Coordinates of C-alpha atoms and ligand atoms in Angstrom, one line a residue:
M1 CA 170.2 -165.3 80.2
T2 CA 170.1 -169.0 81.0
H3 CA 170.4 -170.6 84.4
P4 CA 173.9 -172.0 84.6
N5 CA 173.5 -175.1 86.8
L6 CA 171.1 -177.3 85.0
D7 CA 171.1 -179.6 82.1
N8 CA 167.5 -179.6 81.2
Q9 CA 165.9 -181.6 78.4
S10 CA 165.8 -179.4 75.4
G11 CA 162.3 -179.0 74.0
T12 CA 160.4 -180.6 76.9
V13 CA 157.4 -178.6 78.1
A14 CA 156.4 -178.9 81.8
V15 CA 152.8 -178.0 82.7
L16 CA 152.3 -177.3 86.4
G17 CA 148.6 -177.3 87.2
L18 CA 146.0 -179.6 85.7
G19 CA 142.7 -177.8 86.1
P20 CA 140.6 -177.5 82.9
M21 CA 143.0 -175.0 81.4
G22 CA 146.2 -176.8 82.4
R23 CA 144.9 -180.0 80.9
A24 CA 144.0 -178.2 77.7
L25 CA 147.5 -176.7 77.5
A26 CA 149.1 -180.1 78.1
A27 CA 146.9 -181.8 75.5
A28 CA 147.8 -179.2 72.9
S29 CA 151.5 -179.5 73.7
L30 CA 151.3 -183.3 73.3
A31 CA 149.2 -182.9 70.1
A32 CA 152.0 -180.7 68.7
G33 CA 154.5 -183.5 69.3
H34 CA 156.4 -181.8 72.2
P35 CA 157.6 -184.0 75.0
T36 CA 155.4 -183.0 77.9
V37 CA 155.9 -183.5 81.6
L38 CA 153.1 -182.8 84.1
W39 CA 152.7 -182.0 87.7
N40 CA 149.6 -181.3 89.7
R41 CA 148.8 -181.1 93.4
S42 CA 146.2 -183.8 92.7
P43 CA 148.0 -186.2 90.4
A44 CA 144.9 -188.2 89.4
K45 CA 144.0 -185.4 87.0
A46 CA 147.0 -186.4 84.8
T47 CA 145.6 -189.9 84.0
A48 CA 144.1 -189.2 80.6
L49 CA 147.1 -187.2 79.5
V50 CA 149.5 -189.9 80.6
A51 CA 147.6 -192.3 78.5
R52 CA 148.3 -190.0 75.5
G53 CA 152.0 -189.9 76.2
A54 CA 152.6 -187.3 78.8
I55 CA 155.0 -188.0 81.7
L56 CA 153.7 -187.4 85.3
A57 CA 156.5 -186.1 87.4
P58 CA 156.4 -187.3 91.1
T59 CA 157.4 -183.9 92.3
V60 CA 157.2 -180.3 91.0
A61 CA 161.1 -180.2 91.1
D62 CA 161.2 -183.3 88.9
A63 CA 158.9 -181.7 86.4
V64 CA 160.7 -178.4 86.4
D65 CA 164.2 -180.0 86.0
R66 CA 163.1 -181.9 82.9
A67 CA 161.8 -178.9 81.0
S68 CA 163.2 -176.1 78.8
V69 CA 159.8 -174.3 79.0
V70 CA 157.8 -174.5 82.3
I71 CA 154.2 -173.4 82.1
A72 CA 152.4 -172.7 85.3
C73 CA 148.6 -172.6 85.1
V74 CA 147.0 -172.8 88.5
I75 CA 144.2 -170.8 90.1
N76 CA 146.2 -167.7 91.1
Y77 CA 149.6 -166.3 91.9
E78 CA 149.3 -167.4 95.5
A79 CA 149.0 -171.0 94.2
V80 CA 152.0 -170.4 91.9
R81 CA 154.0 -169.3 94.9
A82 CA 152.8 -172.4 96.8
V83 CA 153.9 -174.6 93.9
L84 CA 157.3 -172.9 93.6
S85 CA 157.9 -173.3 97.3
G86 CA 158.3 -177.0 96.6
L87 CA 161.5 -176.3 94.6
E88 CA 165.0 -176.5 96.1
R89 CA 166.5 -174.8 93.1
P90 CA 164.7 -172.4 90.7
P91 CA 163.6 -173.4 87.2
S92 CA 166.5 -173.4 84.7
G93 CA 164.0 -173.4 81.8
T94 CA 162.0 -170.3 80.8
F95 CA 159.2 -170.0 83.3
V96 CA 155.9 -168.9 81.8
N97 CA 153.1 -168.1 84.2
L98 CA 149.7 -168.3 82.6
S99 CA 147.8 -168.2 85.9
S100 CA 145.4 -165.3 86.3
G101 CA 146.3 -162.3 88.4
H102 CA 146.8 -158.5 88.3
A103 CA 149.7 -156.6 87.0
A104 CA 151.4 -155.9 90.3
E105 CA 151.4 -159.7 91.0
A106 CA 153.1 -160.3 87.7
R107 CA 155.8 -157.7 88.4
E108 CA 156.3 -159.1 91.9
M109 CA 156.7 -162.6 90.4
A110 CA 159.2 -161.2 87.9
G111 CA 161.1 -159.7 90.8
W112 CA 161.2 -163.1 92.5
A113 CA 162.5 -164.6 89.2
A114 CA 165.1 -161.9 88.7
Q115 CA 166.6 -162.5 92.1
R116 CA 167.1 -166.2 91.2
N117 CA 168.3 -165.7 87.7
V118 CA 165.1 -167.3 86.3
N119 CA 163.9 -166.4 82.8
Y120 CA 160.4 -165.2 83.3
L121 CA 157.5 -164.5 81.0
D122 CA 154.0 -163.6 82.1
G123 CA 150.9 -164.4 80.2
A124 CA 147.1 -164.2 80.2
I125 CA 144.8 -166.6 78.5
L126 CA 141.8 -164.7 77.1
T127 CA 139.7 -167.6 75.7
P128 CA 138.1 -170.7 77.4
A129 CA 139.9 -174.1 77.7
P130 CA 138.1 -175.7 74.7
T131 CA 139.7 -173.1 72.4
I132 CA 143.2 -174.2 73.3
G133 CA 145.0 -175.9 70.4
T134 CA 142.5 -174.4 68.0
P135 CA 142.6 -171.2 65.9
A136 CA 140.2 -169.5 68.4
A137 CA 142.7 -169.4 71.2
T138 CA 144.2 -166.0 72.3
I139 CA 147.0 -165.8 74.7
L140 CA 148.8 -162.5 75.6
Y141 CA 152.4 -162.4 76.8
S142 CA 154.7 -159.8 78.3
G143 CA 158.3 -159.7 79.5
P144 CA 161.6 -159.9 77.7
R145 CA 161.2 -160.1 73.9
T146 CA 164.0 -162.6 73.4
L147 CA 162.4 -165.0 75.9
F148 CA 159.1 -164.8 74.0
D149 CA 160.8 -165.4 70.6
E150 CA 162.8 -168.3 72.0
S151 CA 159.7 -169.9 73.6
L152 CA 157.3 -169.2 70.7
P153 CA 157.8 -172.6 69.0
R154 CA 156.4 -174.2 72.2
L155 CA 153.9 -171.6 72.9
E156 CA 152.4 -171.7 69.4
S157 CA 151.2 -175.3 70.1
F158 CA 148.5 -173.7 72.3
G159 CA 146.9 -172.4 69.1
G160 CA 145.4 -169.3 67.7
S161 CA 147.1 -166.1 68.5
S162 CA 150.2 -165.7 70.8
A163 CA 150.4 -161.9 71.1
Y164 CA 153.5 -160.3 72.5
L165 CA 152.6 -157.0 74.3
G166 CA 155.9 -155.6 75.4
A167 CA 158.7 -155.7 77.9
D168 CA 156.7 -154.5 80.9
V169 CA 156.0 -157.9 82.4
G170 CA 152.7 -156.6 83.9
T171 CA 151.1 -155.7 80.6
A172 CA 149.5 -159.1 79.8
A173 CA 147.9 -159.2 83.3
A174 CA 146.8 -155.6 83.0
Y175 CA 144.9 -156.4 79.7
E176 CA 143.4 -159.5 81.3
M177 CA 142.1 -157.5 84.3
A178 CA 140.5 -154.8 82.1
L179 CA 139.0 -157.5 79.8
L180 CA 137.7 -159.4 82.8
D181 CA 136.2 -156.2 84.1
L182 CA 134.2 -155.9 80.8
F183 CA 133.3 -159.6 81.0
A184 CA 132.2 -159.4 84.7
M185 CA 130.1 -156.3 84.2
S186 CA 128.5 -157.8 81.0
V187 CA 127.7 -161.1 82.8
G188 CA 126.3 -159.1 85.7
G189 CA 124.2 -157.0 83.2
L190 CA 122.9 -160.2 81.5
A191 CA 121.9 -161.8 84.8
H192 CA 120.2 -158.7 85.9
A193 CA 118.3 -158.2 82.7
F194 CA 117.1 -161.8 82.6
A195 CA 116.0 -161.4 86.2
L196 CA 114.0 -158.2 85.5
A197 CA 112.4 -159.7 82.4
S198 CA 111.4 -162.8 84.3
T199 CA 109.5 -160.7 86.9
E200 CA 107.3 -159.5 84.0
G201 CA 106.6 -163.0 82.8
I202 CA 108.9 -162.7 79.8
A203 CA 110.2 -166.2 78.7
P204 CA 114.0 -166.5 78.7
T205 CA 114.1 -167.6 75.1
A206 CA 111.8 -164.7 74.0
F207 CA 114.1 -162.3 75.8
A208 CA 117.3 -163.8 74.5
R209 CA 116.2 -163.0 70.9
F210 CA 116.4 -159.2 71.7
A211 CA 119.2 -159.4 74.3
R212 CA 121.5 -160.7 71.5
G213 CA 121.0 -157.4 69.7
I214 CA 122.1 -155.3 72.7
G215 CA 125.3 -157.4 72.9
G216 CA 125.8 -156.9 69.2
L217 CA 126.2 -153.1 69.7
L218 CA 129.3 -153.5 71.8
P219 CA 132.0 -154.1 69.1
D220 CA 131.2 -150.8 67.4
M221 CA 130.9 -149.0 70.7
A222 CA 134.4 -150.3 71.7
D223 CA 135.9 -148.7 68.6
R224 CA 134.0 -145.5 69.2
F225 CA 135.2 -145.3 72.8
A226 CA 138.8 -145.9 71.6
D227 CA 138.5 -143.1 68.9
Q228 CA 137.0 -140.6 71.4
L229 CA 139.2 -141.4 74.3
T230 CA 142.2 -141.0 72.0
S231 CA 141.1 -137.7 70.6
G232 CA 139.7 -136.4 73.8
A233 CA 136.5 -135.1 72.0
F234 CA 133.2 -136.6 73.1
A235 CA 130.7 -135.6 70.5
A236 CA 127.3 -137.2 71.3
D237 CA 126.3 -138.2 67.8
I238 CA 124.1 -141.1 69.0
S239 CA 123.1 -140.5 72.7
T240 CA 124.2 -138.4 75.6
I241 CA 125.2 -139.2 79.2
A242 CA 122.2 -137.2 80.4
S243 CA 119.8 -139.4 78.3
A244 CA 121.5 -142.6 79.7
G245 CA 121.0 -141.2 83.2
S246 CA 117.3 -140.8 82.6
A247 CA 116.9 -144.3 81.1
I248 CA 118.8 -146.0 83.9
G249 CA 116.5 -144.2 86.4
H250 CA 113.5 -145.9 84.8
V251 CA 115.2 -149.3 84.9
R252 CA 116.2 -148.8 88.6
D253 CA 112.6 -148.0 89.5
A254 CA 111.3 -151.0 87.5
A255 CA 113.8 -153.3 89.3
A256 CA 112.9 -151.9 92.7
A257 CA 109.2 -152.2 92.0
R258 CA 109.6 -155.9 91.1
G259 CA 111.9 -156.7 94.0
V260 CA 115.0 -157.2 91.8
D261 CA 118.1 -155.9 93.6
P262 CA 118.7 -152.4 92.1
T263 CA 122.2 -152.1 93.5
P264 CA 124.1 -152.7 90.2
L265 CA 122.0 -150.1 88.5
Q266 CA 122.6 -147.6 91.3
A267 CA 126.3 -148.1 90.9
V268 CA 126.2 -147.2 87.2
Q269 CA 123.8 -144.4 88.0
S270 CA 126.2 -142.8 90.5
I271 CA 129.0 -142.9 87.8
I272 CA 126.6 -141.1 85.4
E273 CA 125.5 -138.6 88.0
R274 CA 129.1 -137.7 88.8
A275 CA 129.8 -137.1 85.1
I276 CA 126.7 -134.9 84.8
A277 CA 127.7 -132.9 87.9
A278 CA 131.1 -132.3 86.3
G279 CA 129.3 -130.8 83.3
H280 CA 129.5 -133.7 80.9
G281 CA 125.8 -134.5 80.6
G282 CA 125.8 -133.5 76.9
D283 CA 128.8 -135.7 76.0
S284 CA 128.9 -139.3 74.7
Y285 CA 129.2 -142.4 76.9
A286 CA 132.9 -142.6 76.3
R287 CA 133.4 -139.7 78.6
L288 CA 132.3 -141.9 81.5
A289 CA 135.5 -143.9 81.1
Q290 CA 137.4 -140.7 81.6
S291 CA 135.3 -139.7 84.6
L292 CA 136.1 -142.9 86.5
V293 CA 139.9 -142.3 86.7
P294 CA 142.0 -139.6 88.4
A295 CA 142.7 -136.6 86.1
D296 CA 146.5 -137.3 85.9
A297 CA 145.8 -140.9 84.7
V298 CA 143.7 -139.6 81.9
E299 CA 146.6 -137.9 80.1
A300 CA 148.9 -140.8 80.8
A301 CA 146.4 -143.3 79.2
R302 CA 146.2 -141.4 75.8
Ligands
NAP1 N1 139.3 -172.6 82.4 C1 139.3 -171.6 81.6 O1 138.6 -171.7 80.5 C2 140.2 -170.4 81.7 C3 140.2 -169.4 80.7 C4 141.1 -168.3 80.8 C5 142.0 -168.3 81.9 N2 142.0 -169.3 82.8 C6 143.0 -169.2 83.9 O2 143.8 -170.4 84.0 C7 144.1 -170.7 85.3 C8 143.8 -172.1 85.6 O3 142.4 -172.3 85.4 P1 141.7 -173.7 85.4 O4 140.3 -173.5 84.8 O5 142.5 -174.7 84.8 O6 141.5 -174.1 86.9 P2 141.3 -173.4 88.3 O7 140.1 -174.0 88.9 O8 141.3 -171.9 88.1 O9 142.6 -173.9 89.1 C9 142.8 -175.2 89.3 C10 144.2 -175.6 89.4 O10 144.9 -174.8 90.4 C11 145.5 -175.7 91.3 N3 145.7 -175.1 92.6 C12 144.8 -174.4 93.3 N4 145.2 -174.0 94.5 C13 146.5 -174.5 94.6 C14 147.5 -174.5 95.5 N5 147.4 -173.8 96.7 N6 148.6 -175.1 95.3 C15 148.8 -175.8 94.2 N7 147.9 -175.9 93.2 C16 146.7 -175.3 93.4 C17 144.6 -176.9 91.2 O11 145.2 -178.1 91.8 P3 144.3 -179.3 92.2 O12 143.9 -180.0 90.9 O13 145.2 -180.1 93.1 O14 143.1 -178.7 93.0 C18 144.4 -177.0 89.8 O15 145.5 -177.5 89.1 C19 143.4 -169.7 86.2 O16 144.2 -168.7 86.6 C20 142.3 -169.2 85.3 O17 141.8 -167.9 85.6 C21 141.2 -170.4 82.8

């Protein structure tokens, strides 16, 4: 479905938002040879891209009216709404929102688009700005398949993998939130561990040598979690939840004794204790993921 009113410039990509990620997307679009028009609340951020051939639009409406694919990449959905509020008429080109947010926000934005006959795709960028335009980039998309297919020649300029996840427009954001959950907890764990090590006089470089090994366990654990959560069988071939509960108690005590905030450990400990109280102490760690969600969601997630 294409907006009937406008005669936009076929093949032109508009990038709204020129933070580090917006600039990387615009640079990749230019490098792929696509006419690229830019808009940012702070126009000075466009200077280097204009020197490479991009056009800086004086208004967001001017940028949007020139493009057949409009990419929004600002800090969050609230900022997207602020940017869109500067439009007298909605985008006629496919509107692709790559700003971070959660699934409900993506669905709400799709509702806004549907009311205005705007073609809307939602996306989530999983890799940092320097990967854009390289094989290492990963961007997830969800929304109408035909829109994804039509826009792919432009989206592919962002490099790496452009993965289509399905028609539910909230799916890309849902993946992003769960993956950010993993990232945030991992970064928190890393910071906490370096802090605890430092209180015992362990040098950061000496500690990093072994911390890398712990991180290296995660890929296989992710696969094991997936297998066990899918089958619903939680055989503890490697270690049990009860054993993890005991170990985390030692760490909490060590942190408290050294004046390192034990709160993050207490949060994990309470999750473990709940699973043990429910009779799952002899199960594998994957059972914890099930213990965290309401029972009816467990069946739905399989
Ligand atoms: N950077 C990364 O490596 C990375 C990786 C994955 C995903 N992402 C996602 O990509 C999006 C953009 O990230 P970023 O790193 O480029 O920068 P950011 O710091 O998240 O956002 C900066 C951009 O948002 C604009 N902005 C903020 N509030 C606004 C408002 N109220 N109205 C209009 N524009 C507003 C800024 O405009 P001004 O320049 O005028 O301030 C700027 O263009 C985010 O959602 C982020 O989560 C980024």
